[in-house]
Every structure is written in C-alpha cells, then in structure tokens.
mmCIF file of C-alpha atoms and ligand atoms in Angstrom:
data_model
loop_
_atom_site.group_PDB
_atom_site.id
_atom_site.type_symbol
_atom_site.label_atom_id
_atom_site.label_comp_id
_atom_site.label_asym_id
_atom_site.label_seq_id
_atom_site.Cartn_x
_atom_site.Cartn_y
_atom_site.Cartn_z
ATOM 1 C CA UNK A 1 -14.012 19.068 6.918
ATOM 2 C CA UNK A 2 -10.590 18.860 8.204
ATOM 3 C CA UNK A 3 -11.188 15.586 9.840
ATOM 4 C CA UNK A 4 -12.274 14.107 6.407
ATOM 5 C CA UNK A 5 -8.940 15.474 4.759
ATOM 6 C CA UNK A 6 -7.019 13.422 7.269
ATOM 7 C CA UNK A 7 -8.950 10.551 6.955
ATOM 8 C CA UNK A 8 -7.869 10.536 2.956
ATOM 9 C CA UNK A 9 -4.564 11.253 3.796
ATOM 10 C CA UNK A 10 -4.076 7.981 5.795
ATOM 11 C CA UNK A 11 -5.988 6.320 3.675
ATOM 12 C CA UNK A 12 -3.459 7.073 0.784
ATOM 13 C CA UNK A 13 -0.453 5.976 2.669
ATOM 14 C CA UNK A 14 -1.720 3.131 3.976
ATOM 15 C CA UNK A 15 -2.292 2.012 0.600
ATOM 16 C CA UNK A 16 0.849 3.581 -0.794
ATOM 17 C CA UNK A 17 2.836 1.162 2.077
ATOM 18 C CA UNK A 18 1.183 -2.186 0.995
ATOM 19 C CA UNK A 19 2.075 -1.318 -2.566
ATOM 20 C CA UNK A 20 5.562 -0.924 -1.548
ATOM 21 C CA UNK A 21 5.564 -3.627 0.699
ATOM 22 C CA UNK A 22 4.551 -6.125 -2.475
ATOM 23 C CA UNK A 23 7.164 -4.589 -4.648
ATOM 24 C CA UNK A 24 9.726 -5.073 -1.955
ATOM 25 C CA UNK A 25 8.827 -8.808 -1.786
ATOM 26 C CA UNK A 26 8.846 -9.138 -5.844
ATOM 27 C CA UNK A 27 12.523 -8.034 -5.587
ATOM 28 C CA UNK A 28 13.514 -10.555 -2.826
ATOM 29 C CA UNK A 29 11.547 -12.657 -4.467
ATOM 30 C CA UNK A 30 13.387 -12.822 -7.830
ATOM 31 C CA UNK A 31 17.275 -12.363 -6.326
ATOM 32 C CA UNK A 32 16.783 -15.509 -3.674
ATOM 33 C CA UNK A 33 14.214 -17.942 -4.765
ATOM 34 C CA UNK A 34 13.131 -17.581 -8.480
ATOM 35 C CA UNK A 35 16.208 -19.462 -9.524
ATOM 36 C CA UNK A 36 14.950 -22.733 -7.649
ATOM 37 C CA UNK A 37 10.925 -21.807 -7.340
ATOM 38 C CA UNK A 38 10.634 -20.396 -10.833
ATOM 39 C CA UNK A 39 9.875 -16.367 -11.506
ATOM 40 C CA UNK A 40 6.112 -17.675 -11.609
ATOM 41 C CA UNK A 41 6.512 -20.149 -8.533
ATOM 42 C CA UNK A 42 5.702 -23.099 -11.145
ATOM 43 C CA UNK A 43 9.467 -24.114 -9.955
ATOM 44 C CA UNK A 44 9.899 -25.207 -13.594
ATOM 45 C CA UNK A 45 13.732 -24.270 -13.675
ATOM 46 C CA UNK A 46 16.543 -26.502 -14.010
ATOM 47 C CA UNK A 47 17.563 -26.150 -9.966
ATOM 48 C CA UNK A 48 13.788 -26.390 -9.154
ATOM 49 C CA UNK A 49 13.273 -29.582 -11.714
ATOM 50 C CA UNK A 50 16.354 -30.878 -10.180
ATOM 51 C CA UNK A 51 15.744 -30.813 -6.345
ATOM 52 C CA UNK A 52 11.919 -31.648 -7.295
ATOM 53 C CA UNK A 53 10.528 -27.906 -5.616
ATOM 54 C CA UNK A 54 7.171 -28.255 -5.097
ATOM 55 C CA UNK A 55 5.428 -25.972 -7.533
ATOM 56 C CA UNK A 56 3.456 -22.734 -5.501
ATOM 57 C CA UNK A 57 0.517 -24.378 -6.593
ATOM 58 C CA UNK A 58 0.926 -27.772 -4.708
ATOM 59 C CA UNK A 59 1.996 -25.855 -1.488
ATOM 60 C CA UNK A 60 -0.355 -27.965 1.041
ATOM 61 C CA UNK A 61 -2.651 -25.393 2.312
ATOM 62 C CA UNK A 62 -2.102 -26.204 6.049
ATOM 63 C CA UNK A 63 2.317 -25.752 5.860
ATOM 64 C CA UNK A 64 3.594 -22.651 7.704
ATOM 65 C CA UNK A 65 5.530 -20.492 4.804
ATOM 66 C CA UNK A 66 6.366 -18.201 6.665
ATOM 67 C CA UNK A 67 8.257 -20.950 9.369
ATOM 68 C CA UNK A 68 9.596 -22.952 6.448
ATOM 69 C CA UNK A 69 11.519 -20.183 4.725
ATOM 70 C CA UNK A 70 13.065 -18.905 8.269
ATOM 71 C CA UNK A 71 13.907 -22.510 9.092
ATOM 72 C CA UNK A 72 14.416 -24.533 5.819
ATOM 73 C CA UNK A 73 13.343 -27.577 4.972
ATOM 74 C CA UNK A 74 15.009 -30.785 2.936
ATOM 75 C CA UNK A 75 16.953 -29.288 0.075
ATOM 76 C CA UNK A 76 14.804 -25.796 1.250
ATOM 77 C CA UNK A 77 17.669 -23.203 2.182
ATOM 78 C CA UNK A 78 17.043 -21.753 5.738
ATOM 79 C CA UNK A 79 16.705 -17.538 5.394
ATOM 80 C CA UNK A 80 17.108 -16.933 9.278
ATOM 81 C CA UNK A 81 19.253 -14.127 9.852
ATOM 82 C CA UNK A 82 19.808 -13.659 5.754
ATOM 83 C CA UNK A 83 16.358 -12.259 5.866
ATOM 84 C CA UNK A 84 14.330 -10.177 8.415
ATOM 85 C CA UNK A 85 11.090 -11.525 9.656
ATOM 86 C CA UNK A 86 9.323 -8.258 8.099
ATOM 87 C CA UNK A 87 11.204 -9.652 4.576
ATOM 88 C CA UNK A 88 10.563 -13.219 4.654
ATOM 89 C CA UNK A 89 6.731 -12.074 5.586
ATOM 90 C CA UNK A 90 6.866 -10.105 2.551
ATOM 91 C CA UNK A 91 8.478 -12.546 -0.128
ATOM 92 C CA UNK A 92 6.113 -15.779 1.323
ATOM 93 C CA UNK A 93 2.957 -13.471 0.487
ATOM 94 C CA UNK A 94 4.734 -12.601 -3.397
ATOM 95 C CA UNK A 95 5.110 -16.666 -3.326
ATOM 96 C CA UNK A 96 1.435 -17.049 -2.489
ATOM 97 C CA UNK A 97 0.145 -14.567 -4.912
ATOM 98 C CA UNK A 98 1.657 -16.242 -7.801
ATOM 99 C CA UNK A 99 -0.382 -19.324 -6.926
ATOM 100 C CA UNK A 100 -3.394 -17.618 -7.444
HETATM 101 C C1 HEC B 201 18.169 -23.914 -3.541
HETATM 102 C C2 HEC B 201 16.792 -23.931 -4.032
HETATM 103 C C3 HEC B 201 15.753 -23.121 -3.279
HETATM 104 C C4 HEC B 201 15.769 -21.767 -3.021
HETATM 105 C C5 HEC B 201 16.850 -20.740 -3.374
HETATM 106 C C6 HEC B 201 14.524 -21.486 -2.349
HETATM 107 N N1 HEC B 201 13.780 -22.623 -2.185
HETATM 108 FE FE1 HEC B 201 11.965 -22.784 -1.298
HETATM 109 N N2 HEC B 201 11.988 -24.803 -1.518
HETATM 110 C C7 HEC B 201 12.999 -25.514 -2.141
HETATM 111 C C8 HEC B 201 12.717 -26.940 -2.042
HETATM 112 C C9 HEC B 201 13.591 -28.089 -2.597
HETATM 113 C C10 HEC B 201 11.490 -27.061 -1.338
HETATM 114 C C11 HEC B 201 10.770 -28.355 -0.908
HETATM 115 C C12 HEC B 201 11.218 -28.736 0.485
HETATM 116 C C13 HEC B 201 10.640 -30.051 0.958
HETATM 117 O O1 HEC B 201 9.407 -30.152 1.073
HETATM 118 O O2 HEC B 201 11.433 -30.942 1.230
HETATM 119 C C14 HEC B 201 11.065 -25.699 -1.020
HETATM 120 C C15 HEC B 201 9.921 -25.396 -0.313
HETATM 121 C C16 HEC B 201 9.504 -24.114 -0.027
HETATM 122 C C17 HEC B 201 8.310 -23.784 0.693
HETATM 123 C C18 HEC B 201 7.324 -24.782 1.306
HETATM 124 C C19 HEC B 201 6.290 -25.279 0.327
HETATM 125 C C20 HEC B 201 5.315 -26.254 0.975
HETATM 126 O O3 HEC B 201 4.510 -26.839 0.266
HETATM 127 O O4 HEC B 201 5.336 -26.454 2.183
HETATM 128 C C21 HEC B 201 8.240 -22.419 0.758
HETATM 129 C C22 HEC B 201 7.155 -21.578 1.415
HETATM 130 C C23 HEC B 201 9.394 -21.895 0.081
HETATM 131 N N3 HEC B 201 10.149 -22.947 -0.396
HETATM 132 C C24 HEC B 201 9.685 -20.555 -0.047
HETATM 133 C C25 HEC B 201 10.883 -20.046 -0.544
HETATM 134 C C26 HEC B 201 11.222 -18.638 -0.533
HETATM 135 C C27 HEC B 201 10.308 -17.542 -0.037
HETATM 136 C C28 HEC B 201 12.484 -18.542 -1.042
HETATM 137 C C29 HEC B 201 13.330 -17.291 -1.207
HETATM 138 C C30 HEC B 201 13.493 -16.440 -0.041
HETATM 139 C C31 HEC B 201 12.910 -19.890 -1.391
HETATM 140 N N4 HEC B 201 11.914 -20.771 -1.069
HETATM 141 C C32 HEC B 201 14.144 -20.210 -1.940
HETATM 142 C C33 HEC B 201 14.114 -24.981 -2.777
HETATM 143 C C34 HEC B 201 14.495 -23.653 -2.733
#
C-alpha cells in the first residue's frame, strides 16, 4: 500500500517537472528568439523576413538544434555562455513543438 503511494507521488513530480521545464522554455523562447523566429516559429517577423530565418517548419530534419543555437550559424546568434545547456535544451524542444 505504501509502496503504491510513493509510486504516485513520483509519478506526479515527474510530470509536474516536464511541465515546468516546457514553460521555462516558452519564456526563453519569447524574450531571445521570437523577435527573429516568430512567436509561432513561422519566422514571419520583420527581423526574421529580413535575415530570411528559416521557418520551424523547414528546419531539415537531420540539423543539430540543439548545436546550432549554442554555436550560431550565418546571421544565427551564438547562445553559448548566454544560455545554459539545460536552457538551450529546453527552448530548441519549445522551437520544435511549434512545428508540429
Ligand atoms: C537575430 C535573429 C535570430 C535570433 C534572435 C535567433 N535566431 Fe535562430 N536563426 C536565425 C537565422 C537567420 C537562422 C538561419 C541560419 C542559417 O541557416 O544560415 C536561424 C536558424 C536557427 C536554427 C536552425 C534551423 C535549421 O534548419 O537548421 C535553430 C534551431 C534556431 N535558429 C534556434 C533559435 C533559438 C532557440 C533562438 C533563441 C534562443 C534563436 N534561434 C534566436 C536568426 C535568429
């Protein structure tokens, strides 16, 4: 009986921790790439039409996101050391879910 209880219990903060982990990559999201990448990653913006960003949904499937936002690419800002790995993991999978 007991053991079940803490089974639920993890169970809930696990889940309660990925929640907070997407809402923590919304807000990154929308301070440090929505003005060039669009608040729906469609990157229809001025800065995004102007420095042609790709829109989320013609990311080619086989880039690393998650080495392209720590590095930068082209016109792409570089977020090493702005960012924390655990961060820049977060906001690429916010990117990705808006392409879906
Ligand atoms: C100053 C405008 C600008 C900002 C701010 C910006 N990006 Fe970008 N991003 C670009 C441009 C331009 C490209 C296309 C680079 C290229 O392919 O030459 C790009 C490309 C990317 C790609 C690669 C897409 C692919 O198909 O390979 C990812 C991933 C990405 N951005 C994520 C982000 C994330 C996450 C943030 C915020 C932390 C962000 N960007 C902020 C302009 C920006």
């Amino acid at each position: 009986m007991n053991r079940m209880i803490r089974i639920g219990v993890a169970a809930t903060l696990a889940l309660s921790a990925s929640v907070a982990m997407a809402q923590a990559g919304a807000d990154t999201y929308k301070s440090k790439c929505a003005m060039c990448h669009g608040a729906d990653g469609l990157a229809q913006t001025g800065a995004g039409k102007a420095m042609k960003v790709p829109s989320v949904k013609d990311f080619k499937p086989g880039d690393d996101l998650i080495a392209i936002t720590t590095d930068g690419k082209g016109k792409m800002p570089s977020y090493k050391g702005k960012l924390t790995d655990p961060q820049i993991k977060e906001v690429v999978s916010y990117l990705k879910s808006l392409g879906k």
